[in-house]
Amino acid sequence: KDGFEICTVDHQKGGKIRVDATITYRSQTNEVGVYAHEDEAYDHDNYFKVYQPQMNDHGYVCAEDEELCLLTPDPITIETVAWWRLSCGRVLGVVNGMMLEFDKSTLAPLGLVVSGDELLGRQVAIVDSGLQECMINFEDDGMDGADCADGSEEIHREQAVLVFDDDGVTIVQPNEDGSYWRKIVRNKIARMKEKRREKAAIDFAQAYLPVRSEDE
């Protein structure tokens, strides 16, 4: 009746309970006081840190309004910091040699998109991959059964996220719900978009990557 605690269960320590915050009711108006306890798990220099983007910081690269955007002009290293917002509003970034997805409103990290093993030494580009007829306004009648509808009520360009080097191009496919961190199985419409992104990747490779002879 006097309040409650917010706790974390540490399963690595046999289910030990760690108190993270104490909330105490101060009056019958439900006004509360919050006391945040020191983080016992924080190991300073050994603690895993993830860069969080900030609007207009040095790592921001425009990709939202460009048909072709080379996000990393140089091969990615462990020191590379870059982030961008896609036309759909999703936010991706490169940090610690990995590609992560960030929340599009708070810019907090959501999860891993591409690991360092697949990303280091390569570059990232964003290219348009959608068809003009896929720019759908869902307020219009007669759009039932559209093969490129994804259930969204917003209008945005379809884009492909490409990871590439001189040896080829890898397409970073989004999930069915539009997010990029790995979690769910894609449906038929998502697979159709994958095919269009694959075509965009082939066009990009033919235009921008060196042509090799059969002897190489």
XYZ file of C-alpha atoms in Angstrom:
216
model
C 0.000 0.000 0.000
C 3.008 2.320 0.453
C 4.372 1.727 -3.045
C 6.252 -0.905 -5.001
C 9.662 -1.892 -6.358
C 10.906 -2.498 -9.896
C 13.283 -5.452 -9.882
C 15.432 -7.560 -12.191
C 15.913 -11.313 -11.820
C 19.551 -12.301 -12.419
C 19.355 -15.885 -13.726
C 23.160 -16.161 -13.887
C 23.237 -15.773 -10.100
C 20.597 -18.349 -9.253
C 17.606 -16.038 -9.580
C 18.970 -13.277 -7.348
C 16.625 -10.283 -7.181
C 18.152 -6.870 -7.885
C 16.158 -3.769 -6.950
C 16.385 -1.205 -9.767
C 13.947 1.419 -8.479
C 11.713 2.043 -5.471
C 8.410 3.861 -5.967
C 6.740 5.298 -2.867
C 3.256 6.821 -2.689
C 3.441 10.241 -1.070
C -0.271 10.994 -0.728
C -3.711 9.791 -1.730
C -3.392 11.768 -4.962
C -1.104 8.939 -6.221
C 1.849 11.273 -6.500
C 4.963 9.108 -6.274
C 8.616 9.417 -5.444
C 11.144 7.315 -7.345
C 14.539 6.267 -6.029
C 16.859 4.683 -8.605
C 19.431 2.345 -7.088
C 23.005 2.042 -8.326
C 23.408 -0.432 -11.181
C 25.203 -3.391 -9.609
C 25.820 -5.043 -13.005
C 27.663 -2.082 -14.528
C 31.328 -2.976 -14.950
C 32.472 0.364 -16.403
C 35.119 -0.238 -19.127
C 34.144 -3.897 -19.519
C 30.463 -3.063 -19.978
C 29.108 -3.417 -23.527
C 28.341 0.016 -24.959
C 26.229 0.810 -28.012
C 26.263 4.150 -29.786
C 22.829 5.803 -29.825
C 22.165 8.194 -32.712
C 21.252 11.807 -32.018
C 19.516 14.039 -34.535
C 22.004 15.951 -36.707
C 25.050 14.343 -35.081
C 28.251 13.551 -37.002
C 27.091 10.020 -37.895
C 23.898 10.936 -39.735
C 23.863 10.130 -43.466
C 20.919 11.123 -45.653
C 19.142 8.240 -47.379
C 15.493 9.116 -46.894
C 15.065 11.221 -50.042
C 17.807 9.864 -52.330
C 17.348 7.280 -55.090
C 20.926 6.067 -54.613
C 22.910 6.707 -51.432
C 26.379 5.313 -50.739
C 26.175 5.390 -46.965
C 29.735 4.262 -46.303
C 32.129 5.631 -48.964
C 34.950 3.566 -47.436
C 34.968 -0.094 -46.309
C 33.458 -0.511 -42.852
C 35.789 -0.889 -39.879
C 35.177 -1.367 -36.166
C 35.443 2.427 -35.831
C 32.834 3.278 -38.487
C 29.833 5.219 -37.170
C 26.963 5.992 -39.533
C 23.191 5.951 -39.318
C 20.352 6.796 -41.663
C 16.580 6.949 -41.928
C 14.844 5.081 -44.738
C 11.883 6.539 -46.619
C 9.592 4.248 -44.564
C 10.916 5.865 -41.365
C 12.948 2.862 -40.168
C 16.362 3.763 -38.743
C 19.471 1.643 -39.369
C 23.046 2.296 -38.353
C 26.578 0.924 -38.384
C 28.453 0.826 -35.068
C 31.103 -1.479 -33.556
C 31.404 -3.188 -36.936
C 27.733 -4.255 -36.900
C 24.511 -2.999 -38.477
C 21.753 -2.354 -35.944
C 18.163 -1.184 -36.133
C 17.101 1.718 -33.910
C 13.660 2.809 -32.760
C 12.429 5.438 -35.211
C 11.147 7.774 -32.495
C 13.505 7.337 -29.525
C 16.535 6.128 -31.584
C 17.171 3.450 -28.953
C 18.801 0.244 -30.324
C 16.330 -2.552 -31.139
C 18.480 -5.408 -32.367
C 21.137 -6.812 -34.667
C 20.602 -6.657 -38.431
C 24.009 -7.695 -39.858
C 26.855 -9.106 -37.761
C 30.463 -7.975 -37.968
C 31.498 -11.183 -39.747
C 29.263 -10.214 -42.675
C 29.849 -6.460 -42.583
C 33.476 -5.588 -41.833
C 35.443 -4.615 -44.932
C 32.288 -4.062 -46.980
C 30.141 -0.993 -47.768
C 26.452 -0.113 -47.536
C 24.207 1.478 -50.159
C 20.512 2.323 -50.359
C 18.774 2.127 -53.757
C 15.169 2.524 -54.862
C 13.621 -0.886 -55.605
C 9.873 -0.296 -55.844
C 7.660 0.190 -58.836
C 5.947 3.518 -59.492
C 2.549 1.806 -59.292
C 3.414 0.688 -55.765
C 3.134 4.280 -54.536
C -0.341 3.577 -53.203
C -2.701 5.923 -51.419
C -4.848 3.569 -49.360
C -7.570 6.196 -49.024
C -8.446 5.595 -52.695
C -11.019 2.958 -53.650
C -10.283 0.007 -55.892
C -6.945 -1.056 -54.402
C -8.126 -4.501 -53.243
C -5.637 -7.222 -54.140
C -2.786 -4.884 -55.038
C 0.276 -7.124 -55.288
C 2.540 -4.592 -53.614
C 0.286 -3.565 -50.730
C 1.886 -4.149 -47.347
C -0.973 -3.048 -45.114
C 0.573 0.320 -44.337
C -1.561 3.438 -44.575
C 1.481 5.601 -45.311
C 2.911 6.386 -48.741
C 6.652 5.853 -49.100
C 9.176 4.645 -51.631
C 10.312 1.048 -51.496
C 14.065 0.823 -50.966
C 16.707 -1.907 -50.867
C 19.506 -1.981 -48.284
C 22.636 -3.430 -49.919
C 25.912 -4.612 -48.384
C 28.582 -4.898 -51.068
C 32.249 -5.234 -51.964
C 34.160 -6.112 -55.141
C 33.049 -9.729 -54.796
C 29.320 -9.070 -54.862
C 26.173 -7.645 -53.272
C 24.102 -8.923 -50.331
C 20.519 -7.725 -49.870
C 19.425 -6.974 -46.306
C 15.802 -8.105 -46.419
C 13.302 -6.623 -43.933
C 10.895 -8.677 -41.869
C 7.217 -8.997 -42.729
C 6.334 -6.100 -40.434
C 8.911 -3.812 -42.077
C 11.521 -4.052 -39.325
C 15.037 -5.242 -40.124
C 16.255 -7.081 -37.032
C 15.813 -10.814 -37.480
C 12.650 -12.318 -36.044
C 9.761 -13.552 -38.259
C 8.944 -15.490 -41.441
C 8.138 -13.504 -44.572
C 4.832 -13.839 -46.412
C 4.129 -13.852 -50.164
C 4.039 -10.058 -50.549
C 7.320 -9.738 -48.671
C 8.907 -12.332 -50.986
C 7.730 -10.364 -54.041
C 9.441 -7.274 -52.618
C 12.569 -9.370 -52.054
C 12.628 -10.207 -55.779
C 12.413 -6.512 -56.660
C 15.250 -5.724 -54.237
C 17.312 -8.513 -55.798
C 16.785 -6.933 -59.220
C 17.839 -3.550 -57.797
C 20.977 -5.199 -56.386
C 21.833 -6.725 -59.783
C 21.356 -3.354 -61.512
C 23.568 -1.704 -58.889
C 26.307 -4.321 -59.246
C 26.319 -4.031 -63.032
C 26.567 -0.236 -62.864
C 29.029 0.292 -60.003
C 31.155 -2.820 -59.435
C 34.173 -3.744 -61.558
C 33.616 -6.247 -64.345
C 35.781 -9.367 -64.084
C 36.948 -11.489 -66.975
C 36.342 -15.244 -67.097
C 40.034 -15.858 -66.286
C 39.808 -14.039 -62.908
